[in-house]
Amino acid sequence: DIQMTQSPSSLSASVGDRVTITCRASQGIRNDLGWYQQKPGKAPKRLISTASSLESGVPSRFSGSGSGTEFTLTISSLQPEDFATYYCLQNNSYPPTFGGGTKVEIK
Amino acid sequence: EVQLVESGGGLVKPGGSLRLSCAASGFTFSSASMSWVRQAPGKGLEWVGHFNSKIDGGTTAYAAPVKGRFIISRDDSESTLYLEVNSLKTEDTAVYYCATSGLTHWGQGTLVTVSS
Protein backbone atom coordinates (compact mmCIF):
# COMPACT_ATOMS: atom_id res chain seq x y z
CA ASP A 1 0.00 0.00 0.00
CA ILE A 2 1.08 3.57 -0.67
CA GLN A 3 1.67 5.51 2.53
CA MET A 4 0.67 9.17 2.65
CA THR A 5 2.59 11.23 5.18
CA GLN A 6 0.88 14.52 5.92
CA SER A 7 2.43 17.39 7.83
CA PRO A 8 1.98 19.13 10.11
CA SER A 9 -0.60 17.15 12.06
CA SER A 10 -1.91 20.41 13.48
CA LEU A 11 -1.24 24.10 13.23
CA SER A 12 -2.46 27.32 14.79
CA ALA A 13 -2.97 30.29 12.54
CA SER A 14 -4.71 33.63 12.46
CA VAL A 15 -7.28 34.96 10.05
CA GLY A 16 -5.45 36.31 7.04
CA ASP A 17 -2.44 34.01 7.41
CA ARG A 18 -1.04 31.98 4.56
CA VAL A 19 -1.18 28.28 5.41
CA THR A 20 0.65 25.40 3.73
CA ILE A 21 0.02 21.70 4.28
CA THR A 22 2.20 19.00 2.75
CA CYS A 23 1.59 15.39 1.76
CA ARG A 24 4.35 13.00 0.80
CA ALA A 25 3.64 9.70 -0.95
CA SER A 26 5.79 6.63 -0.32
CA GLN A 27 6.04 6.13 -4.07
CA GLY A 28 5.20 8.15 -7.14
CA ILE A 29 1.50 8.74 -7.74
CA ARG A 30 1.70 11.13 -10.71
CA ASN A 31 -0.95 13.76 -9.91
CA ASP A 32 -3.56 11.34 -8.55
CA LEU A 33 -4.12 13.27 -5.36
CA GLY A 34 -7.07 15.04 -3.81
CA TRP A 35 -7.48 17.37 -0.87
CA TYR A 36 -10.47 17.27 1.47
CA GLN A 37 -11.81 19.58 4.16
CA GLN A 38 -13.74 18.17 7.09
CA LYS A 39 -15.54 20.17 9.74
CA PRO A 40 -16.63 18.60 13.06
CA GLY A 41 -19.61 16.29 12.67
CA LYS A 42 -19.67 16.68 8.89
CA ALA A 43 -18.61 14.57 5.94
CA PRO A 44 -15.38 15.41 4.14
CA LYS A 45 -15.72 17.75 1.19
CA ARG A 46 -13.34 17.53 -1.75
CA LEU A 47 -11.60 20.83 -2.47
CA ILE A 48 -9.07 19.79 -5.05
CA SER A 49 -8.63 16.84 -7.43
CA THR A 50 -5.73 15.75 -9.61
CA ALA A 51 -3.39 17.68 -7.33
CA SER A 52 -4.34 21.15 -8.52
CA SER A 53 -7.87 21.26 -9.98
CA LEU A 54 -10.19 23.30 -7.82
CA GLU A 55 -13.69 21.87 -7.36
CA SER A 56 -16.57 24.04 -8.48
CA GLY A 57 -17.58 26.52 -5.82
CA VAL A 58 -14.37 26.25 -3.81
CA PRO A 59 -12.85 29.69 -3.10
CA SER A 60 -9.78 30.62 -5.10
CA ARG A 61 -7.75 31.14 -1.91
CA PHE A 62 -7.32 27.36 -1.94
CA SER A 63 -4.71 25.96 -4.30
CA GLY A 64 -2.88 22.69 -4.76
CA SER A 65 0.40 21.81 -6.35
CA GLY A 66 2.82 18.96 -6.77
CA SER A 67 3.39 15.77 -8.67
CA GLY A 68 5.04 12.44 -8.07
CA THR A 69 5.62 12.21 -4.33
CA GLU A 70 5.37 15.76 -2.95
CA PHE A 71 2.13 17.73 -2.78
CA THR A 72 1.03 20.96 -1.18
CA LEU A 73 -2.28 22.53 -0.23
CA THR A 74 -2.09 26.29 0.26
CA ILE A 75 -4.68 28.61 1.72
CA SER A 76 -3.54 32.07 0.68
CA SER A 77 -5.50 34.06 3.29
CA LEU A 78 -7.11 32.00 6.02
CA GLN A 79 -10.76 32.80 6.68
CA PRO A 80 -12.85 31.95 9.78
CA GLU A 81 -14.74 29.24 7.88
CA ASP A 82 -11.47 27.50 6.94
CA PHE A 83 -10.78 26.24 10.44
CA ALA A 84 -11.18 22.51 9.93
CA THR A 85 -9.22 19.31 9.39
CA TYR A 86 -7.68 18.70 5.97
CA TYR A 87 -6.82 15.33 4.43
CA CYS A 88 -4.99 14.29 1.32
CA LEU A 89 -6.00 11.16 -0.59
CA GLN A 90 -4.07 9.21 -3.21
CA ASN A 91 -6.13 7.32 -5.78
CA ASN A 92 -3.30 6.24 -8.02
CA SER A 93 -3.41 2.64 -6.89
CA TYR A 94 -5.53 0.42 -4.70
CA PRO A 95 -6.20 0.69 -1.92
CA PRO A 96 -6.81 4.44 -1.89
CA THR A 97 -5.02 5.86 1.12
CA PHE A 98 -5.45 9.05 3.12
CA GLY A 99 -2.95 11.20 4.90
CA GLY A 100 -3.29 11.41 8.65
CA GLY A 101 -4.93 14.83 8.57
CA THR A 102 -3.99 18.38 9.51
CA LYS A 103 -6.12 20.19 12.04
CA VAL A 104 -6.10 23.95 11.42
CA GLU A 105 -6.96 25.80 14.62
CA ILE A 106 -7.45 29.42 15.55
CA LYS A 107 -4.42 31.13 17.05
CA GLU B 1 -27.69 17.69 -7.10
CA VAL B 2 -25.95 14.54 -5.93
CA GLN B 3 -27.40 13.20 -2.68
CA LEU B 4 -26.23 10.21 -0.70
CA VAL B 5 -28.13 9.21 2.43
CA GLU B 6 -26.75 6.44 4.65
CA SER B 7 -28.80 4.53 7.18
CA GLY B 8 -28.71 1.33 9.20
CA GLY B 9 -26.08 2.13 11.79
CA GLY B 10 -26.51 1.39 15.47
CA LEU B 11 -25.18 -0.35 18.54
CA VAL B 12 -24.17 -3.98 18.06
CA LYS B 13 -22.31 -6.50 20.18
CA PRO B 14 -18.91 -7.89 19.16
CA GLY B 15 -19.43 -10.68 16.67
CA GLY B 16 -22.69 -9.20 15.49
CA SER B 17 -23.80 -7.97 12.09
CA LEU B 18 -25.50 -4.97 10.50
CA ARG B 19 -26.54 -3.95 7.03
CA LEU B 20 -25.89 -0.36 6.07
CA SER B 21 -27.66 1.32 3.15
CA CYS B 22 -26.82 4.30 1.01
CA ALA B 23 -29.66 5.77 -1.03
CA ALA B 24 -28.41 7.75 -3.99
CA SER B 25 -30.03 10.39 -6.17
CA GLY B 26 -29.10 13.18 -8.54
CA PHE B 27 -26.90 11.11 -10.83
CA THR B 28 -26.98 7.92 -12.88
CA PHE B 29 -26.28 5.44 -10.11
CA SER B 30 -25.98 2.41 -12.37
CA SER B 31 -23.02 4.00 -14.19
CA ALA B 32 -21.18 4.98 -11.02
CA SER B 33 -18.61 3.07 -9.08
CA MET B 34 -19.30 3.53 -5.37
CA SER B 35 -17.19 3.31 -2.26
CA TRP B 36 -17.47 3.03 1.51
CA VAL B 37 -15.10 4.95 3.77
CA ARG B 38 -15.07 4.91 7.57
CA GLN B 39 -13.80 7.12 10.35
CA ALA B 40 -13.28 5.90 13.88
CA PRO B 41 -14.11 8.44 16.61
CA GLY B 42 -11.45 11.15 16.68
CA LYS B 43 -9.41 9.39 14.00
CA GLY B 44 -8.67 9.77 10.30
CA LEU B 45 -10.33 8.40 7.20
CA GLU B 46 -10.01 4.80 6.04
CA TRP B 47 -11.20 3.41 2.72
CA VAL B 48 -13.28 0.28 3.28
CA GLY B 49 -14.09 -0.93 -0.21
CA HIS B 50 -15.84 -0.28 -3.48
CA PHE B 51 -18.23 -1.79 -5.99
CA ASN B 52 -17.55 -0.91 -9.60
CA SER B 53 -20.38 -0.20 -11.99
CA LYS B 54 -21.32 -2.90 -14.50
CA ILE B 55 -19.65 -0.81 -17.17
CA ASP B 56 -16.41 -0.98 -15.18
CA GLY B 57 -16.72 -4.70 -14.62
CA GLY B 58 -19.00 -4.92 -11.61
CA THR B 59 -16.10 -5.94 -9.39
CA THR B 60 -15.55 -5.36 -5.71
CA ALA B 61 -12.45 -4.68 -3.65
CA TYR B 62 -11.94 -4.46 0.09
CA ALA B 63 -9.42 -3.10 2.54
CA ALA B 64 -7.36 -5.75 4.29
CA PRO B 65 -8.86 -5.18 7.78
CA VAL B 66 -12.39 -5.93 6.54
CA LYS B 67 -11.81 -8.47 3.78
CA GLY B 68 -13.80 -11.63 4.43
CA ARG B 69 -16.07 -9.92 6.97
CA PHE B 70 -17.67 -7.07 5.01
CA ILE B 71 -19.68 -7.41 1.82
CA ILE B 72 -20.60 -4.57 -0.53
CA SER B 73 -23.56 -4.97 -2.83
CA ARG B 74 -25.74 -2.70 -4.91
CA ASP B 75 -29.24 -2.54 -6.33
CA ASP B 76 -29.09 -0.39 -9.43
CA SER B 77 -32.88 -0.52 -9.83
CA GLU B 78 -33.22 1.13 -6.42
CA SER B 79 -30.09 3.33 -6.69
CA THR B 80 -28.90 1.91 -3.41
CA LEU B 81 -25.52 0.73 -2.19
CA TYR B 82 -25.20 -1.67 0.72
CA LEU B 83 -22.51 -2.62 3.18
CA GLU B 84 -23.04 -5.80 5.16
CA VAL B 85 -20.75 -5.76 8.17
CA ASN B 86 -20.23 -9.12 9.86
CA SER B 87 -18.14 -10.56 12.68
CA LEU B 88 -17.87 -7.06 14.07
CA LYS B 89 -15.00 -6.06 16.33
CA THR B 90 -14.73 -3.10 18.68
CA GLU B 91 -12.22 -1.57 16.29
CA ASP B 92 -14.94 -1.42 13.61
CA THR B 93 -16.65 1.33 15.60
CA ALA B 94 -16.81 4.26 13.20
CA VAL B 95 -18.93 6.55 11.11
CA TYR B 96 -19.41 4.84 7.76
CA TYR B 97 -19.70 7.05 4.68
CA CYS B 98 -20.65 6.11 1.18
CA ALA B 99 -19.08 8.08 -1.64
CA THR B 100 -19.25 8.32 -5.40
CA SER B 101 -16.54 7.33 -7.83
CA GLY B 102 -13.24 8.98 -7.03
CA LEU B 103 -14.62 9.86 -3.58
CA THR B 104 -16.05 13.03 -5.10
CA HIS B 105 -19.37 13.24 -3.26
CA TRP B 106 -20.05 11.88 0.23
CA GLY B 107 -23.09 11.13 2.32
CA GLN B 108 -23.50 12.36 5.88
CA GLY B 109 -22.50 9.01 7.35
CA THR B 110 -24.04 6.49 9.73
CA LEU B 111 -22.50 5.52 13.07
CA VAL B 112 -21.76 1.91 13.91
CA THR B 113 -20.85 1.27 17.54
CA VAL B 114 -19.53 -2.16 18.48
CA SER B 115 -19.65 -2.69 22.21
CA SER B 116 -20.75 -5.28 24.72
PDB file of C-alpha atoms in Angstrom:
ATOM      1  CA  ASP A   1       0.000   0.000   0.000  1.00  0.00           C
ATOM      2  CA  ILE A   2       1.084   3.572  -0.668  1.00  0.00           C
ATOM      3  CA  GLN A   3       1.674   5.510   2.534  1.00  0.00           C
ATOM      4  CA  MET A   4       0.671   9.165   2.646  1.00  0.00           C
ATOM      5  CA  THR A   5       2.589  11.234   5.182  1.00  0.00           C
ATOM      6  CA  GLN A   6       0.881  14.524   5.924  1.00  0.00           C
ATOM      7  CA  SER A   7       2.430  17.394   7.830  1.00  0.00           C
ATOM      8  CA  PRO A   8       1.982  19.129  10.105  1.00  0.00           C
ATOM      9  CA  SER A   9      -0.599  17.146  12.064  1.00  0.00           C
ATOM     10  CA  SER A  10      -1.909  20.407  13.476  1.00  0.00           C
ATOM     11  CA  LEU A  11      -1.244  24.097  13.226  1.00  0.00           C
ATOM     12  CA  SER A  12      -2.459  27.316  14.793  1.00  0.00           C
ATOM     13  CA  ALA A  13      -2.974  30.293  12.542  1.00  0.00           C
ATOM     14  CA  SER A  14      -4.714  33.634  12.464  1.00  0.00           C
ATOM     15  CA  VAL A  15      -7.285  34.957  10.046  1.00  0.00           C
ATOM     16  CA  GLY A  16      -5.451  36.313   7.036  1.00  0.00           C
ATOM     17  CA  ASP A  17      -2.441  34.010   7.410  1.00  0.00           C
ATOM     18  CA  ARG A  18      -1.035  31.976   4.556  1.00  0.00           C
ATOM     19  CA  VAL A  19      -1.178  28.275   5.412  1.00  0.00           C
ATOM     20  CA  THR A  20       0.647  25.402   3.732  1.00  0.00           C
ATOM     21  CA  ILE A  21       0.015  21.700   4.276  1.00  0.00           C
ATOM     22  CA  THR A  22       2.197  19.003   2.750  1.00  0.00           C
ATOM     23  CA  CYS A  23       1.591  15.387   1.759  1.00  0.00           C
ATOM     24  CA  ARG A  24       4.345  13.001   0.797  1.00  0.00           C
ATOM     25  CA  ALA A  25       3.643   9.699  -0.950  1.00  0.00           C
ATOM     26  CA  SER A  26       5.791   6.632  -0.317  1.00  0.00           C
ATOM     27  CA  GLN A  27       6.037   6.129  -4.074  1.00  0.00           C
ATOM     28  CA  GLY A  28       5.199   8.153  -7.142  1.00  0.00           C
ATOM     29  CA  ILE A  29       1.496   8.737  -7.739  1.00  0.00           C
ATOM     30  CA  ARG A  30       1.703  11.131 -10.709  1.00  0.00           C
ATOM     31  CA  ASN A  31      -0.948  13.757  -9.909  1.00  0.00           C
ATOM     32  CA  ASP A  32      -3.560  11.338  -8.552  1.00  0.00           C
ATOM     33  CA  LEU A  33      -4.116  13.267  -5.363  1.00  0.00           C
ATOM     34  CA  GLY A  34      -7.069  15.043  -3.810  1.00  0.00           C
ATOM     35  CA  TRP A  35      -7.478  17.375  -0.868  1.00  0.00           C
ATOM     36  CA  TYR A  36     -10.472  17.273   1.472  1.00  0.00           C
ATOM     37  CA  GLN A  37     -11.808  19.578   4.160  1.00  0.00           C
ATOM     38  CA  GLN A  38     -13.737  18.170   7.088  1.00  0.00           C
ATOM     39  CA  LYS A  39     -15.543  20.174   9.743  1.00  0.00           C
ATOM     40  CA  PRO A  40     -16.634  18.598  13.057  1.00  0.00           C
ATOM     41  CA  GLY A  41     -19.606  16.286  12.670  1.00  0.00           C
ATOM     42  CA  LYS A  42     -19.667  16.681   8.891  1.00  0.00           C
ATOM     43  CA  ALA A  43     -18.614  14.571   5.940  1.00  0.00           C
ATOM     44  CA  PRO A  44     -15.384  15.408   4.135  1.00  0.00           C
ATOM     45  CA  LYS A  45     -15.718  17.747   1.186  1.00  0.00           C
ATOM     46  CA  ARG A  46     -13.341  17.534  -1.746  1.00  0.00           C
ATOM     47  CA  LEU A  47     -11.596  20.828  -2.466  1.00  0.00           C
ATOM     48  CA  ILE A  48      -9.066  19.791  -5.054  1.00  0.00           C
ATOM     49  CA  SER A  49      -8.632  16.841  -7.425  1.00  0.00           C
ATOM     50  CA  THR A  50      -5.727  15.750  -9.614  1.00  0.00           C
ATOM     51  CA  ALA A  51      -3.390  17.685  -7.327  1.00  0.00           C
ATOM     52  CA  SER A  52      -4.342  21.153  -8.523  1.00  0.00           C
ATOM     53  CA  SER A  53      -7.873  21.260  -9.979  1.00  0.00           C
ATOM     54  CA  LEU A  54     -10.193  23.301  -7.816  1.00  0.00           C
ATOM     55  CA  GLU A  55     -13.691  21.871  -7.363  1.00  0.00           C
ATOM     56  CA  SER A  56     -16.570  24.038  -8.482  1.00  0.00           C
ATOM     57  CA  GLY A  57     -17.582  26.523  -5.818  1.00  0.00           C
ATOM     58  CA  VAL A  58     -14.371  26.251  -3.811  1.00  0.00           C
ATOM     59  CA  PRO A  59     -12.855  29.692  -3.095  1.00  0.00           C
ATOM     60  CA  SER A  60      -9.778  30.616  -5.101  1.00  0.00           C
ATOM     61  CA  ARG A  61      -7.752  31.141  -1.913  1.00  0.00           C
ATOM     62  CA  PHE A  62      -7.323  27.359  -1.943  1.00  0.00           C
ATOM     63  CA  SER A  63      -4.714  25.958  -4.295  1.00  0.00           C
ATOM     64  CA  GLY A  64      -2.883  22.691  -4.761  1.00  0.00           C
ATOM     65  CA  SER A  65       0.400  21.815  -6.351  1.00  0.00           C
ATOM     66  CA  GLY A  66       2.823  18.963  -6.771  1.00  0.00           C
ATOM     67  CA  SER A  67       3.386  15.768  -8.673  1.00  0.00           C
ATOM     68  CA  GLY A  68       5.043  12.445  -8.070  1.00  0.00           C
ATOM     69  CA  THR A  69       5.624  12.209  -4.329  1.00  0.00           C
ATOM     70  CA  GLU A  70       5.369  15.765  -2.952  1.00  0.00           C
ATOM     71  CA  PHE A  71       2.133  17.732  -2.781  1.00  0.00           C
ATOM     72  CA  THR A  72       1.026  20.957  -1.185  1.00  0.00           C
ATOM     73  CA  LEU A  73      -2.282  22.531  -0.229  1.00  0.00           C
ATOM     74  CA  THR A  74      -2.094  26.285   0.260  1.00  0.00           C
ATOM     75  CA  ILE A  75      -4.678  28.609   1.724  1.00  0.00           C
ATOM     76  CA  SER A  76      -3.542  32.072   0.684  1.00  0.00           C
ATOM     77  CA  SER A  77      -5.496  34.056   3.288  1.00  0.00           C
ATOM     78  CA  LEU A  78      -7.109  31.997   6.023  1.00  0.00           C
ATOM     79  CA  GLN A  79     -10.758  32.801   6.684  1.00  0.00           C
ATOM     80  CA  PRO A  80     -12.848  31.949   9.784  1.00  0.00           C
ATOM     81  CA  GLU A  81     -14.736  29.244   7.878  1.00  0.00           C
ATOM     82  CA  ASP A  82     -11.470  27.496   6.940  1.00  0.00           C
ATOM     83  CA  PHE A  83     -10.781  26.240  10.435  1.00  0.00           C
ATOM     84  CA  ALA A  84     -11.179  22.508   9.930  1.00  0.00           C
ATOM     85  CA  THR A  85      -9.221  19.314   9.387  1.00  0.00           C
ATOM     86  CA  TYR A  86      -7.681  18.699   5.969  1.00  0.00           C
ATOM     87  CA  TYR A  87      -6.817  15.331   4.431  1.00  0.00           C
ATOM     88  CA  CYS A  88      -4.992  14.294   1.315  1.00  0.00           C
ATOM     89  CA  LEU A  89      -5.996  11.157  -0.593  1.00  0.00           C
ATOM     90  CA  GLN A  90      -4.073   9.210  -3.210  1.00  0.00           C
ATOM     91  CA  ASN A  91      -6.126   7.316  -5.785  1.00  0.00           C
ATOM     92  CA  ASN A  92      -3.303   6.243  -8.022  1.00  0.00           C
ATOM     93  CA  SER A  93      -3.411   2.638  -6.892  1.00  0.00           C
ATOM     94  CA  TYR A  94      -5.529   0.420  -4.696  1.00  0.00           C
ATOM     95  CA  PRO A  95      -6.200   0.695  -1.918  1.00  0.00           C
ATOM     96  CA  PRO A  96      -6.812   4.438  -1.895  1.00  0.00           C
ATOM     97  CA  THR A  97      -5.020   5.862   1.118  1.00  0.00           C
ATOM     98  CA  PHE A  98      -5.445   9.048   3.121  1.00  0.00           C
ATOM     99  CA  GLY A  99      -2.948  11.202   4.899  1.00  0.00           C
ATOM    100  CA  GLY A 100      -3.290  11.407   8.654  1.00  0.00           C
ATOM    101  CA  GLY A 101      -4.929  14.835   8.574  1.00  0.00           C
ATOM    102  CA  THR A 102      -3.991  18.381   9.506  1.00  0.00           C
ATOM    103  CA  LYS A 103      -6.124  20.193  12.037  1.00  0.00           C
ATOM    104  CA  VAL A 104      -6.101  23.949  11.421  1.00  0.00           C
ATOM    105  CA  GLU A 105      -6.963  25.801  14.616  1.00  0.00           C
ATOM    106  CA  ILE A 106      -7.454  29.424  15.545  1.00  0.00           C
ATOM    107  CA  LYS A 107      -4.422  31.133  17.052  1.00  0.00           C
TER     108      LYS A 107
ATOM    109  CA  GLU B   1     -27.688  17.690  -7.101  1.00  0.00           C
ATOM    110  CA  VAL B   2     -25.946  14.544  -5.927  1.00  0.00           C
ATOM    111  CA  GLN B   3     -27.402  13.198  -2.685  1.00  0.00           C
ATOM    112  CA  LEU B   4     -26.233  10.211  -0.698  1.00  0.00           C
ATOM    113  CA  VAL B   5     -28.125   9.205   2.432  1.00  0.00           C
ATOM    114  CA  GLU B   6     -26.754   6.444   4.645  1.00  0.00           C
ATOM    115  CA  SER B   7     -28.799   4.531   7.181  1.00  0.00           C
ATOM    116  CA  GLY B   8     -28.707   1.331   9.197  1.00  0.00           C
ATOM    117  CA  GLY B   9     -26.082   2.129  11.794  1.00  0.00           C
ATOM    118  CA  GLY B  10     -26.507   1.389  15.471  1.00  0.00           C
ATOM    119  CA  LEU B  11     -25.178  -0.351  18.536  1.00  0.00           C
ATOM    120  CA  VAL B  12     -24.172  -3.979  18.058  1.00  0.00           C
ATOM    121  CA  LYS B  13     -22.306  -6.504  20.183  1.00  0.00           C
ATOM    122  CA  PRO B  14     -18.914  -7.894  19.163  1.00  0.00           C
ATOM    123  CA  GLY B  15     -19.430 -10.684  16.675  1.00  0.00           C
ATOM    124  CA  GLY B  16     -22.686  -9.199  15.490  1.00  0.00           C
ATOM    125  CA  SER B  17     -23.799  -7.972  12.091  1.00  0.00           C
ATOM    126  CA  LEU B  18     -25.500  -4.975  10.496  1.00  0.00           C
ATOM    127  CA  ARG B  19     -26.543  -3.954   7.027  1.00  0.00           C
ATOM    128  CA  LEU B  20     -25.885  -0.357   6.068  1.00  0.00           C
ATOM    129  CA  SER B  21     -27.657   1.316   3.154  1.00  0.00           C
ATOM    130  CA  CYS B  22     -26.821   4.298   1.006  1.00  0.00           C
ATOM    131  CA  ALA B  23     -29.662   5.768  -1.031  1.00  0.00           C
ATOM    132  CA  ALA B  24     -28.412   7.751  -3.995  1.00  0.00           C
ATOM    133  CA  SER B  25     -30.034  10.395  -6.171  1.00  0.00           C
ATOM    134  CA  GLY B  26     -29.096  13.184  -8.540  1.00  0.00           C
ATOM    135  CA  PHE B  27     -26.902  11.107 -10.834  1.00  0.00           C
ATOM    136  CA  THR B  28     -26.984   7.919 -12.884  1.00  0.00           C
ATOM    137  CA  PHE B  29     -26.275   5.437 -10.105  1.00  0.00           C
ATOM    138  CA  SER B  30     -25.976   2.408 -12.373  1.00  0.00           C
ATOM    139  CA  SER B  31     -23.024   4.004 -14.185  1.00  0.00           C
ATOM    140  CA  ALA B  32     -21.184   4.982 -11.018  1.00  0.00           C
ATOM    141  CA  SER B  33     -18.605   3.070  -9.081  1.00  0.00           C
ATOM    142  CA  MET B  34     -19.304   3.530  -5.374  1.00  0.00           C
ATOM    143  CA  SER B  35     -17.194   3.305  -2.256  1.00  0.00           C
ATOM    144  CA  TRP B  36     -17.474   3.031   1.510  1.00  0.00           C
ATOM    145  CA  VAL B  37     -15.098   4.949   3.772  1.00  0.00           C
ATOM    146  CA  ARG B  38     -15.074   4.906   7.568  1.00  0.00           C
ATOM    147  CA  GLN B  39     -13.800   7.121  10.349  1.00  0.00           C
ATOM    148  CA  ALA B  40     -13.284   5.902  13.883  1.00  0.00           C
ATOM    149  CA  PRO B  41     -14.113   8.439  16.611  1.00  0.00           C
ATOM    150  CA  GLY B  42     -11.452  11.152  16.678  1.00  0.00           C
ATOM    151  CA  LYS B  43      -9.410   9.393  14.003  1.00  0.00           C
ATOM    152  CA  GLY B  44      -8.670   9.772  10.297  1.00  0.00           C
ATOM    153  CA  LEU B  45     -10.333   8.404   7.197  1.00  0.00           C
ATOM    154  CA  GLU B  46     -10.015   4.799   6.043  1.00  0.00           C
ATOM    155  CA  TRP B  47     -11.201   3.410   2.718  1.00  0.00           C
ATOM    156  CA  VAL B  48     -13.284   0.280   3.280  1.00  0.00           C
ATOM    157  CA  GLY B  49     -14.086  -0.934  -0.211  1.00  0.00           C
ATOM    158  CA  HIS B  50     -15.837  -0.279  -3.476  1.00  0.00           C
ATOM    159  CA  PHE B  51     -18.231  -1.785  -5.995  1.00  0.00           C
ATOM    160  CA  ASN B  52     -17.551  -0.907  -9.604  1.00  0.00           C
ATOM    161  CA  SER B  53     -20.375  -0.196 -11.990  1.00  0.00           C
ATOM    162  CA  LYS B  54     -21.318  -2.895 -14.497  1.00  0.00           C
ATOM    163  CA  ILE B  55     -19.649  -0.806 -17.169  1.00  0.00           C
ATOM    164  CA  ASP B  56     -16.413  -0.975 -15.183  1.00  0.00           C
ATOM    165  CA  GLY B  57     -16.719  -4.698 -14.618  1.00  0.00           C
ATOM    166  CA  GLY B  58     -19.003  -4.921 -11.611  1.00  0.00           C
ATOM    167  CA  THR B  59     -16.100  -5.938  -9.392  1.00  0.00           C
ATOM    168  CA  THR B  60     -15.549  -5.363  -5.707  1.00  0.00           C
ATOM    169  CA  ALA B  61     -12.448  -4.682  -3.652  1.00  0.00           C
ATOM    170  CA  TYR B  62     -11.939  -4.461   0.094  1.00  0.00           C
ATOM    171  CA  ALA B  63      -9.416  -3.096   2.536  1.00  0.00           C
ATOM    172  CA  ALA B  64      -7.363  -5.749   4.289  1.00  0.00           C
ATOM    173  CA  PRO B  65      -8.862  -5.184   7.784  1.00  0.00           C
ATOM    174  CA  VAL B  66     -12.393  -5.928   6.544  1.00  0.00           C
ATOM    175  CA  LYS B  67     -11.813  -8.467   3.780  1.00  0.00           C
ATOM    176  CA  GLY B  68     -13.800 -11.634   4.427  1.00  0.00           C
ATOM    177  CA  ARG B  69     -16.069  -9.918   6.966  1.00  0.00           C
ATOM    178  CA  PHE B  70     -17.669  -7.068   5.011  1.00  0.00           C
ATOM    179  CA  ILE B  71     -19.682  -7.408   1.817  1.00  0.00           C
ATOM    180  CA  ILE B  72     -20.596  -4.574  -0.531  1.00  0.00           C
ATOM    181  CA  SER B  73     -23.555  -4.965  -2.831  1.00  0.00           C
ATOM    182  CA  ARG B  74     -25.741  -2.697  -4.908  1.00  0.00           C
ATOM    183  CA  ASP B  75     -29.241  -2.538  -6.335  1.00  0.00           C
ATOM    184  CA  ASP B  76     -29.093  -0.385  -9.433  1.00  0.00           C
ATOM    185  CA  SER B  77     -32.885  -0.522  -9.828  1.00  0.00           C
ATOM    186  CA  GLU B  78     -33.219   1.129  -6.418  1.00  0.00           C
ATOM    187  CA  SER B  79     -30.092   3.334  -6.694  1.00  0.00           C
ATOM    188  CA  THR B  80     -28.900   1.910  -3.409  1.00  0.00           C
ATOM    189  CA  LEU B  81     -25.519   0.733  -2.188  1.00  0.00           C
ATOM    190  CA  TYR B  82     -25.204  -1.667   0.721  1.00  0.00           C
ATOM    191  CA  LEU B  83     -22.514  -2.625   3.184  1.00  0.00           C
ATOM    192  CA  GLU B  84     -23.037  -5.795   5.161  1.00  0.00           C
ATOM    193  CA  VAL B  85     -20.749  -5.759   8.174  1.00  0.00           C
ATOM    194  CA  ASN B  86     -20.226  -9.121   9.864  1.00  0.00           C
ATOM    195  CA  SER B  87     -18.136 -10.563  12.685  1.00  0.00           C
ATOM    196  CA  LEU B  88     -17.866  -7.060  14.075  1.00  0.00           C
ATOM    197  CA  LYS B  89     -14.999  -6.064  16.327  1.00  0.00           C
ATOM    198  CA  THR B  90     -14.732  -3.105  18.678  1.00  0.00           C
ATOM    199  CA  GLU B  91     -12.219  -1.567  16.287  1.00  0.00           C
ATOM    200  CA  ASP B  92     -14.935  -1.423  13.608  1.00  0.00           C
ATOM    201  CA  THR B  93     -16.655   1.325  15.600  1.00  0.00           C
ATOM    202  CA  ALA B  94     -16.812   4.259  13.204  1.00  0.00           C
ATOM    203  CA  VAL B  95     -18.930   6.548  11.106  1.00  0.00           C
ATOM    204  CA  TYR B  96     -19.411   4.835   7.763  1.00  0.00           C
ATOM    205  CA  TYR B  97     -19.697   7.053   4.685  1.00  0.00           C
ATOM    206  CA  CYS B  98     -20.654   6.112   1.175  1.00  0.00           C
ATOM    207  CA  ALA B  99     -19.083   8.084  -1.641  1.00  0.00           C
ATOM    208  CA  THR B 100     -19.245   8.319  -5.403  1.00  0.00           C
ATOM    209  CA  SER B 101     -16.542   7.332  -7.834  1.00  0.00           C
ATOM    210  CA  GLY B 102     -13.245   8.979  -7.034  1.00  0.00           C
ATOM    211  CA  LEU B 103     -14.620   9.863  -3.584  1.00  0.00           C
ATOM    212  CA  THR B 104     -16.054  13.026  -5.102  1.00  0.00           C
ATOM    213  CA  HIS B 105     -19.375  13.244  -3.261  1.00  0.00           C
ATOM    214  CA  TRP B 106     -20.047  11.879   0.232  1.00  0.00           C
ATOM    215  CA  GLY B 107     -23.095  11.130   2.319  1.00  0.00           C
ATOM    216  CA  GLN B 108     -23.503  12.357   5.876  1.00  0.00           C
ATOM    217  CA  GLY B 109     -22.503   9.011   7.346  1.00  0.00           C
ATOM    218  CA  THR B 110     -24.036   6.490   9.728  1.00  0.00           C
ATOM    219  CA  LEU B 111     -22.497   5.520  13.066  1.00  0.00           C
ATOM    220  CA  VAL B 112     -21.759   1.913  13.912  1.00  0.00           C
ATOM    221  CA  THR B 113     -20.853   1.270  17.539  1.00  0.00           C
ATOM    222  CA  VAL B 114     -19.530  -2.157  18.484  1.00  0.00           C
ATOM    223  CA  SER B 115     -19.654  -2.686  22.209  1.00  0.00           C
ATOM    224  CA  SER B 116     -20.747  -5.285  24.723  1.00  0.00           C
TER     225      SER B 116
END
